[in-house]
Structure formats: C-alpha cells, structure tokens
Amino acid sequence: MVDYIETDNSTEDSDELYEHYRIVVDGGQALLRLDKFLMDRLPNVTRNKLQGAIRSESVQVNQKPVKVSYKVKPKDVITVTLAEPPRETDIVPENIPLDIVYEDEELLLVNKPAGMVVHPAYNNWNGTLVNALTYYLQNLPTTRNGEGRPGLVHRIDKDTSGLLVIAKTEYSMAFLAKQFFDHSIERTYYALVWGVPKEESGTIAGHVGRSVKDRKVMAVYPAGDYGKHAVTHYKVLQSFKYVSLVQCNLETGRTHQIRAHMKHIGHPLFSDATYGGDKILCGAPNGTYKAFVENAFKLMPRQALHAKSLGFVHPTTKELLQFNSELPEDFQAVLDKWKIYEG
C-alpha cells in the first residue's frame, strides 16, 4: 500500500508561484514525525523549507495546523502549500537598479518597470528581476541558506508594470504562498481598454488556459471544460470616447488573466499586440483620429496594464499591509491624451 498523493502545480499557466499537495496517509503507516514523513514524499524539498511551511501553517493535517513534532497517523489527510521550487538553471547576480517600495527583515516590495522579465527563461537569461534580486540579496540569509535565489511567490508579465512582493526567508515564502493559494492577497490593477463596458462594474468568471490554436495566447473557456478557474472583478473608473480606464481586482492569478478576460467580454487592453489591442477597435481608422491613436501606440508600445496596489498580511507581525503605486509615465501620458481628445 502507498499513500495517495494529489499535486496541483500552479507555476504553469499561473502568475502565482506555489505547489499544492494533498496526501492521504496509508492505513499501515507507523507513527513518524511530520517533517520526516514529508521529506520522503515531496520532490526537491529541503528540511528547512518544510519546517518553515509547517510553522507558517502552510501544512495542515485534517484541515488543522500542527507543530513540526506532530506524529503522522494512518489515514491522516495532509495538505501542503509550498513556494515555487528552486530552478535548475544557475542565476547570475546582476547589478540592476531596483525601485524598492518597502523592505524589512522578512520581505521587500518592488515596483517593476515595463519591459523587465521577472524570471530567467528561454531568450531572457539576463537582465531579469530575479537577476537583480539575486545581486541585491546576495549578502542576506536568503542566499546563504542554500536556496540560492530570492523568494518570488508571484509574477507579472514582462510588459506589465507594477508591484511585486518578495520573501527573504523560508518562513515568509511559505506564509505568502499560502495567502496566494487561499486567494486572500488583495491585488488591484489599472487597465486602459478599448470601448466602454455596458455595466459600470461586474465579474468575469471563466476558466483560463492555453489556446488550442496558439500556445502563446491564453483563452477563456466559460464552460470550465479546459484551463483553470479564474475570476476577475472590474469597475469602470473613467470612460472616454473610445476607451475606458478600468480597475481590475484579481480573485485568482492566472497567466494573462486580465488580458484574456477583458478580450473575452469585448474590451481588449489598449496597445496589447498579443490580444489584438494594438489595432483601432473603436472609431473609424482614418484621418486625424488614426494619427492620434498611432501616436498613442508609440507612446505606450505595450499593453496598458499596471499592478497598482497590493495588500497582504505580514508574515511575522500579522499586520495587514497595503501598498499603492503611481501609474508609470507612458501609461499616464496616454491616459492624459485620451482625457483631452475630442475628435
């Protein structure tokens, strides 16, 4: 007999970097310390990481938090939420300036500029946020404890600007990862979209997954027969003649969630080439109006999306922290143009 193990790896098609396991202990299991039991069953997980997860209540037995010394019993149901596992690729520290909004011993918050990739990957091995963080954190415990990388528990697209929280300890990584898994993190985005939504506010609920036609694009599957559960709440903040400034609050964090959801309801993000927003979708595409829009595209040659605010419970003080960021120059410039456009 073996334990029954379910795995939910949320690093794929997700902006949230965690893994979730559900283990039903075999009926013949002898009493064994929880951390030792899990060490034998979870891949690429250190004892320190497991103990940090247990202390942060990211490991629960029969839906209740337990101590590291808990002895696993037959038929126990164990759930584990872990931050993203270390990558095999060595990360080269790079002295890249960071816009740090907040920092203490447990975490730091950065305001990522548009154009910066978060994680090293194919065609983007250098100049990423992780390269910059690895350099900045190289003299702190996060790197000396063998983990070898800074602790991101979520990410945003290369051409999306805005706030990201980074954990500096194993405990904080586990604590923050659990908040993302529980959907208790407050995330607000500002998006400039084509058109004016019929309703001033609403909720878009539709599974998001890779398009079967183009793997680089995410599609919405309302029937839930494919992809992962995704929910976006939106509110129109300002409407102009052909575009609207919309606030989006994420209940889940799927890759391209806002971009795919807004296109699904007929309002692609302005200047979003991947989802068709880099074309004139409202208004006649000619004359002075065409020149106006093309000039706006040049001012902001990326999707009009900014991660504006972030709220979460601090790992050690348990205080609810709220952070807000200003719109970057390109976004504000395009917004100002639309405010005065009379066409």
Short mmCIF file of C-alpha atoms in Angstrom, two decimals:
data_model
loop_
_atom_site.label_atom_id
_atom_site.label_comp_id
_atom_site.label_asym_id
_atom_site.label_seq_id
_atom_site.Cartn_x
_atom_site.Cartn_y
_atom_site.Cartn_z
CA MET A 1 0.00 0.00 0.00
CA VAL A 2 1.16 3.55 -0.74
CA ASP A 3 -0.03 6.99 0.21
CA TYR A 4 -2.45 8.74 -2.13
CA ILE A 5 -0.88 12.00 -3.35
CA GLU A 6 -2.55 14.74 -5.43
CA THR A 7 -0.41 17.53 -6.88
CA ASP A 8 -1.53 20.96 -8.07
CA ASN A 9 1.46 22.73 -9.64
CA SER A 10 0.37 26.33 -10.02
CA THR A 11 3.54 27.55 -11.71
CA GLU A 12 2.11 26.54 -15.08
CA ASP A 13 -0.44 28.94 -16.60
CA SER A 14 -0.39 30.97 -13.41
CA ASP A 15 1.08 34.16 -12.02
CA GLU A 16 1.15 32.57 -8.57
CA LEU A 17 4.27 30.54 -7.83
CA TYR A 18 3.36 27.74 -5.48
CA GLU A 19 2.82 23.99 -5.38
CA HIS A 20 -0.04 22.30 -3.56
CA TYR A 21 -0.11 18.68 -2.39
CA ARG A 22 -2.83 16.60 -0.77
CA ILE A 23 -1.66 13.36 0.81
CA VAL A 24 -3.87 10.66 2.28
CA VAL A 25 -1.67 8.59 4.60
CA ASP A 26 -1.64 4.83 4.07
CA GLY A 27 -3.51 2.74 6.64
CA GLY A 28 -0.36 0.82 7.58
CA GLN A 29 1.78 3.89 8.30
CA ALA A 30 3.77 3.78 11.55
CA LEU A 31 3.95 6.92 13.71
CA LEU A 32 6.51 9.29 12.19
CA ARG A 33 7.39 12.95 12.64
CA LEU A 34 5.59 15.12 10.07
CA ASP A 35 8.68 16.75 8.55
CA LYS A 36 10.43 13.39 8.16
CA PHE A 37 7.30 11.87 6.61
CA LEU A 38 7.03 14.66 4.04
CA MET A 39 10.75 14.63 3.22
CA ASP A 40 10.34 11.13 1.80
CA ARG A 41 7.36 12.05 -0.35
CA LEU A 42 7.85 15.52 -1.78
CA PRO A 43 10.44 16.13 -4.54
CA ASN A 44 13.25 18.67 -4.21
CA VAL A 45 12.15 19.96 -0.82
CA THR A 46 14.64 20.73 1.96
CA ARG A 47 14.01 20.09 5.66
CA ASN A 48 14.26 23.85 6.32
CA LYS A 49 11.63 24.58 3.71
CA LEU A 50 9.24 22.01 5.14
CA GLN A 51 9.71 23.20 8.70
CA GLY A 52 9.11 26.79 7.62
CA ALA A 53 5.93 25.73 5.84
CA ILE A 54 4.69 23.87 8.94
CA ARG A 55 5.38 26.84 11.23
CA SER A 56 3.57 29.21 8.86
CA GLU A 57 0.52 26.88 8.87
CA SER A 58 1.02 26.09 5.18
CA VAL A 59 0.97 22.42 6.15
CA GLN A 60 -2.26 21.18 7.73
CA VAL A 61 -3.36 17.79 8.95
CA ASN A 62 -7.07 17.02 8.77
CA GLN A 63 -7.69 20.72 8.00
CA LYS A 64 -5.89 21.92 11.13
CA PRO A 65 -2.41 23.45 11.61
CA VAL A 66 0.02 21.29 13.60
CA LYS A 67 3.53 21.52 15.05
CA VAL A 68 6.68 20.21 13.40
CA SER A 69 6.81 17.46 16.02
CA TYR A 70 3.36 16.12 15.09
CA LYS A 71 3.38 12.34 14.53
CA VAL A 72 1.68 11.28 11.32
CA LYS A 73 -1.05 8.65 11.80
CA PRO A 74 -2.76 6.25 9.40
CA LYS A 75 -5.47 7.85 7.24
CA ASP A 76 -4.39 11.41 8.08
CA VAL A 77 -5.13 13.87 5.28
CA ILE A 78 -2.19 16.25 4.85
CA THR A 79 -2.30 19.38 2.68
CA VAL A 80 0.90 21.22 1.80
CA THR A 81 1.32 24.61 0.09
CA LEU A 82 4.91 25.39 -0.89
CA ALA A 83 6.53 28.29 -2.69
CA GLU A 84 7.93 27.54 -6.16
CA PRO A 85 10.80 25.02 -6.06
CA PRO A 86 14.35 26.16 -6.93
CA ARG A 87 15.17 26.21 -10.63
CA GLU A 88 17.93 24.05 -12.03
CA THR A 89 19.47 26.92 -14.02
CA ASP A 90 22.13 28.94 -12.21
CA ILE A 91 21.10 32.56 -11.81
CA VAL A 92 23.80 35.16 -12.38
CA PRO A 93 23.59 38.16 -10.00
CA GLU A 94 23.40 41.46 -11.90
CA ASN A 95 23.71 44.96 -10.51
CA ILE A 96 20.44 46.30 -11.89
CA PRO A 97 18.73 49.20 -10.07
CA LEU A 98 15.56 48.27 -8.20
CA ASP A 99 12.65 50.54 -7.32
CA ILE A 100 12.15 49.33 -3.72
CA VAL A 101 8.87 50.47 -2.19
CA TYR A 102 9.27 48.72 1.19
CA GLU A 103 11.74 46.41 2.91
CA ASP A 104 12.21 44.74 6.28
CA GLU A 105 13.88 41.54 7.54
CA GLU A 106 11.17 39.28 6.11
CA LEU A 107 10.23 40.77 2.76
CA LEU A 108 10.59 43.55 0.26
CA LEU A 109 8.26 45.13 -2.24
CA VAL A 110 9.45 46.36 -5.64
CA ASN A 111 7.83 48.41 -8.39
CA LYS A 112 8.74 46.55 -11.60
CA PRO A 113 9.11 48.64 -14.75
CA ALA A 114 7.51 47.58 -18.01
CA GLY A 115 9.93 45.67 -20.22
CA MET A 116 11.62 43.74 -17.41
CA VAL A 117 11.13 39.97 -17.35
CA VAL A 118 10.55 38.53 -13.87
CA HIS A 119 12.16 35.06 -14.22
CA PRO A 120 15.08 33.98 -16.44
CA ALA A 121 13.80 31.81 -19.27
CA TYR A 122 14.44 30.99 -22.91
CA ASN A 123 15.72 34.11 -24.73
CA ASN A 124 15.69 36.05 -21.43
CA TRP A 125 18.52 34.66 -19.29
CA ASN A 126 19.87 38.06 -18.27
CA GLY A 127 18.51 41.42 -17.15
CA THR A 128 15.56 39.93 -15.30
CA LEU A 129 14.11 40.92 -11.94
CA VAL A 130 15.44 37.70 -10.44
CA ASN A 131 18.97 38.52 -11.64
CA ALA A 132 18.66 41.94 -9.98
CA LEU A 133 17.22 40.50 -6.76
CA THR A 134 19.91 37.83 -6.57
CA TYR A 135 22.55 40.57 -6.64
CA TYR A 136 20.71 42.76 -4.14
CA LEU A 137 20.07 39.88 -1.72
CA GLN A 138 23.47 38.18 -2.06
CA ASN A 139 24.64 39.19 1.44
CA LEU A 140 21.39 38.31 3.17
CA PRO A 141 20.35 34.97 4.75
CA THR A 142 18.09 34.13 1.81
CA THR A 143 21.11 33.27 -0.34
CA ARG A 144 23.38 31.85 2.35
CA ASN A 145 20.93 29.17 3.46
CA GLY A 146 21.37 27.12 0.30
CA GLU A 147 18.23 28.26 -1.50
CA GLY A 148 20.31 30.21 -4.00
CA ARG A 149 17.60 32.57 -5.22
CA PRO A 150 15.31 35.34 -3.95
CA GLY A 151 11.81 34.30 -2.99
CA LEU A 152 9.22 35.35 -5.53
CA VAL A 153 5.78 33.89 -4.90
CA HIS A 154 4.04 35.63 -7.82
CA ARG A 155 4.92 37.40 -11.06
CA ILE A 156 3.58 39.81 -13.66
CA ASP A 157 4.11 39.90 -17.42
CA LYS A 158 7.23 41.43 -18.96
CA ASP A 159 5.32 44.41 -20.35
CA THR A 160 3.11 44.91 -17.31
CA SER A 161 4.40 47.37 -14.74
CA GLY A 162 3.75 47.45 -11.00
CA LEU A 163 4.10 45.93 -7.56
CA LEU A 164 5.61 42.57 -6.62
CA VAL A 165 6.28 41.19 -3.13
CA ILE A 166 9.43 39.12 -2.48
CA ALA A 167 10.07 36.91 0.54
CA LYS A 168 13.51 36.99 2.18
CA THR A 169 13.13 33.92 4.42
CA GLU A 170 11.78 30.40 4.02
CA TYR A 171 9.07 31.13 6.58
CA SER A 172 7.90 34.23 4.72
CA MET A 173 7.88 32.38 1.40
CA ALA A 174 5.60 29.71 2.82
CA PHE A 175 3.39 32.26 4.60
CA LEU A 176 2.92 34.41 1.49
CA ALA A 177 2.47 31.40 -0.81
CA LYS A 178 -0.41 30.23 1.39
CA GLN A 179 -2.10 33.63 1.12
CA PHE A 180 -1.91 33.41 -2.67
CA PHE A 181 -3.28 29.87 -2.55
CA ASP A 182 -6.13 30.98 -0.25
CA HIS A 183 -6.85 33.98 -2.55
CA SER A 184 -6.57 36.34 0.41
CA ILE A 185 -3.99 38.61 -1.28
CA GLU A 186 -5.56 41.90 -2.42
CA ARG A 187 -4.40 42.82 -5.94
CA THR A 188 -5.62 45.84 -7.88
CA TYR A 189 -4.67 46.57 -11.49
CA TYR A 190 -5.42 49.56 -13.70
CA ALA A 191 -6.10 48.80 -17.35
CA LEU A 192 -6.94 51.01 -20.30
CA VAL A 193 -9.33 49.04 -22.52
CA TRP A 194 -10.97 49.59 -25.86
CA GLY A 195 -14.61 50.64 -25.71
CA VAL A 196 -16.95 51.32 -22.81
CA PRO A 197 -18.29 48.27 -20.91
CA LYS A 198 -22.11 48.13 -20.74
CA GLU A 199 -22.01 47.65 -16.98
CA GLU A 200 -20.04 50.03 -14.74
CA SER A 201 -18.87 47.05 -12.70
CA GLY A 202 -19.02 43.31 -12.95
CA THR A 203 -17.35 39.94 -12.51
CA ILE A 204 -15.77 37.86 -15.24
CA ALA A 205 -15.69 34.16 -14.34
CA GLY A 206 -14.31 31.80 -16.94
CA HIS A 207 -11.57 29.19 -16.95
CA VAL A 208 -8.32 30.44 -18.48
CA GLY A 209 -5.94 28.11 -20.30
CA ARG A 210 -3.60 27.90 -23.28
CA SER A 211 -5.34 28.44 -26.59
CA VAL A 212 -5.57 25.26 -28.64
CA LYS A 213 -4.80 27.39 -31.73
CA ASP A 214 -1.85 29.35 -30.34
CA ARG A 215 0.06 28.17 -27.26
CA LYS A 216 1.46 31.66 -26.66
CA VAL A 217 -2.01 33.04 -26.05
CA MET A 218 -4.44 32.34 -23.21
CA ALA A 219 -8.10 31.74 -23.99
CA VAL A 220 -11.25 31.79 -21.86
CA TYR A 221 -13.36 28.64 -21.54
CA PRO A 222 -16.66 29.63 -19.86
CA ALA A 223 -17.91 26.05 -19.66
CA GLY A 224 -14.95 25.11 -17.48
CA ASP A 225 -14.06 22.14 -19.68
CA TYR A 226 -10.45 23.29 -20.03
CA GLY A 227 -7.97 25.56 -18.28
CA LYS A 228 -8.10 26.71 -14.66
CA HIS A 229 -10.75 28.53 -12.64
CA ALA A 230 -10.28 32.30 -12.97
CA VAL A 231 -12.25 35.26 -11.58
CA THR A 232 -11.70 38.96 -12.28
CA HIS A 233 -13.78 41.75 -10.75
CA TYR A 234 -13.79 45.01 -12.71
CA LYS A 235 -15.04 48.58 -12.24
CA VAL A 236 -15.02 51.40 -14.79
CA LEU A 237 -13.20 54.39 -13.30
CA GLN A 238 -13.40 56.76 -16.29
CA SER A 239 -14.90 56.49 -19.75
CA PHE A 240 -13.60 58.46 -22.72
CA LYS A 241 -14.89 58.50 -26.27
CA TYR A 242 -13.39 55.23 -27.41
CA VAL A 243 -11.54 53.79 -24.40
CA SER A 244 -12.09 53.31 -20.67
CA LEU A 245 -9.88 53.23 -17.60
CA VAL A 246 -10.85 50.10 -15.68
CA GLN A 247 -9.88 48.85 -12.23
CA CYS A 248 -9.45 45.07 -12.05
CA ASN A 249 -9.24 43.06 -8.83
CA LEU A 250 -7.96 39.52 -9.09
CA GLU A 251 -9.57 36.71 -7.16
CA THR A 252 -7.26 34.22 -8.90
CA GLY A 253 -3.92 34.75 -10.64
CA ARG A 254 -3.72 33.00 -14.00
CA THR A 255 -1.25 33.90 -16.71
CA HIS A 256 -2.62 36.82 -18.79
CA GLN A 257 -5.86 36.60 -16.78
CA ILE A 258 -6.93 40.25 -17.11
CA ARG A 259 -5.82 40.45 -20.73
CA ALA A 260 -7.73 37.29 -21.68
CA HIS A 261 -10.82 38.12 -19.59
CA MET A 262 -11.17 41.66 -20.92
CA LYS A 263 -10.83 40.46 -24.51
CA HIS A 264 -13.43 37.79 -23.76
CA ILE A 265 -16.03 40.44 -22.88
CA GLY A 266 -15.14 42.50 -25.97
CA HIS A 267 -12.75 45.04 -24.44
CA PRO A 268 -9.11 44.15 -25.21
CA LEU A 269 -6.40 46.17 -23.49
CA PHE A 270 -5.19 49.21 -25.38
CA SER A 271 -1.92 48.56 -27.27
CA ASP A 272 -1.93 44.84 -26.39
CA ALA A 273 -0.45 43.23 -29.51
CA THR A 274 -0.93 39.68 -28.22
CA TYR A 275 -4.69 40.08 -27.80
CA GLY A 276 -5.45 42.39 -30.71
CA GLY A 277 -5.46 45.68 -28.83
CA ASP A 278 -2.74 47.24 -31.00
CA LYS A 279 -5.30 47.99 -33.71
CA ILE A 280 -8.03 50.64 -33.81
CA LEU A 281 -11.01 48.73 -32.44
CA CYS A 282 -13.35 51.67 -31.81
CA GLY A 283 -13.87 54.63 -34.12
CA ALA A 284 -13.14 54.98 -37.83
CA PRO A 285 -9.49 54.05 -38.57
CA ASN A 286 -8.69 57.08 -40.73
CA GLY A 287 -7.83 60.76 -40.72
CA THR A 288 -6.69 62.69 -37.66
CA TYR A 289 -8.15 60.07 -35.32
CA LYS A 290 -5.98 57.36 -36.84
CA ALA A 291 -2.91 59.58 -36.43
CA PHE A 292 -3.90 60.30 -32.82
CA VAL A 293 -4.20 56.59 -31.93
CA GLU A 294 -0.98 55.64 -33.72
CA ASN A 295 0.82 58.34 -31.74
CA ALA A 296 -0.64 56.91 -28.53
CA PHE A 297 0.60 53.44 -29.53
CA LYS A 298 4.10 54.89 -29.97
CA LEU A 299 3.94 56.50 -26.53
CA MET A 300 2.98 53.17 -24.97
CA PRO A 301 4.12 50.26 -27.17
CA ARG A 302 2.91 47.64 -24.68
CA GLN A 303 -0.35 46.58 -23.05
CA ALA A 304 -1.88 49.30 -20.87
CA LEU A 305 -1.78 47.34 -17.63
CA HIS A 306 -0.31 48.30 -14.27
CA ALA A 307 -0.28 46.36 -10.97
CA LYS A 308 -1.30 49.36 -8.88
CA SER A 309 -1.85 48.09 -5.35
CA LEU A 310 -1.08 45.07 -3.21
CA GLY A 311 -2.40 44.06 0.21
CA PHE A 312 -1.38 41.11 2.38
CA VAL A 313 -0.81 40.01 5.97
CA HIS A 314 2.80 40.41 7.15
CA PRO A 315 4.41 37.03 7.94
CA THR A 316 5.62 37.92 11.44
CA THR A 317 3.70 40.98 12.68
CA LYS A 318 0.42 39.63 11.19
CA GLU A 319 -0.42 43.24 10.31
CA LEU A 320 -2.41 43.89 7.14
CA LEU A 321 -0.12 45.88 4.84
CA GLN A 322 -1.43 47.94 1.93
CA PHE A 323 0.78 49.42 -0.80
CA ASN A 324 -0.07 51.67 -3.72
CA SER A 325 1.93 52.81 -6.76
CA GLU A 326 1.58 55.64 -9.26
CA LEU A 327 0.93 54.99 -12.93
CA PRO A 328 4.21 54.93 -14.91
CA GLU A 329 4.98 57.80 -17.29
CA ASP A 330 3.95 56.02 -20.50
CA PHE A 331 0.57 54.96 -19.08
CA GLN A 332 -0.13 58.41 -17.63
CA ALA A 333 0.88 60.13 -20.89
CA VAL A 334 -1.54 58.03 -22.95
CA LEU A 335 -4.29 58.49 -20.38
CA ASP A 336 -3.81 62.27 -20.46
CA LYS A 337 -4.06 62.27 -24.28
CA TRP A 338 -7.39 60.45 -24.16
CA LYS A 339 -8.70 62.81 -21.47
CA ILE A 340 -8.35 65.82 -23.76
CA TYR A 341 -9.22 64.11 -27.05
CA GLU A 342 -12.45 65.50 -28.50
CA GLY A 343 -12.32 64.08 -32.02
#
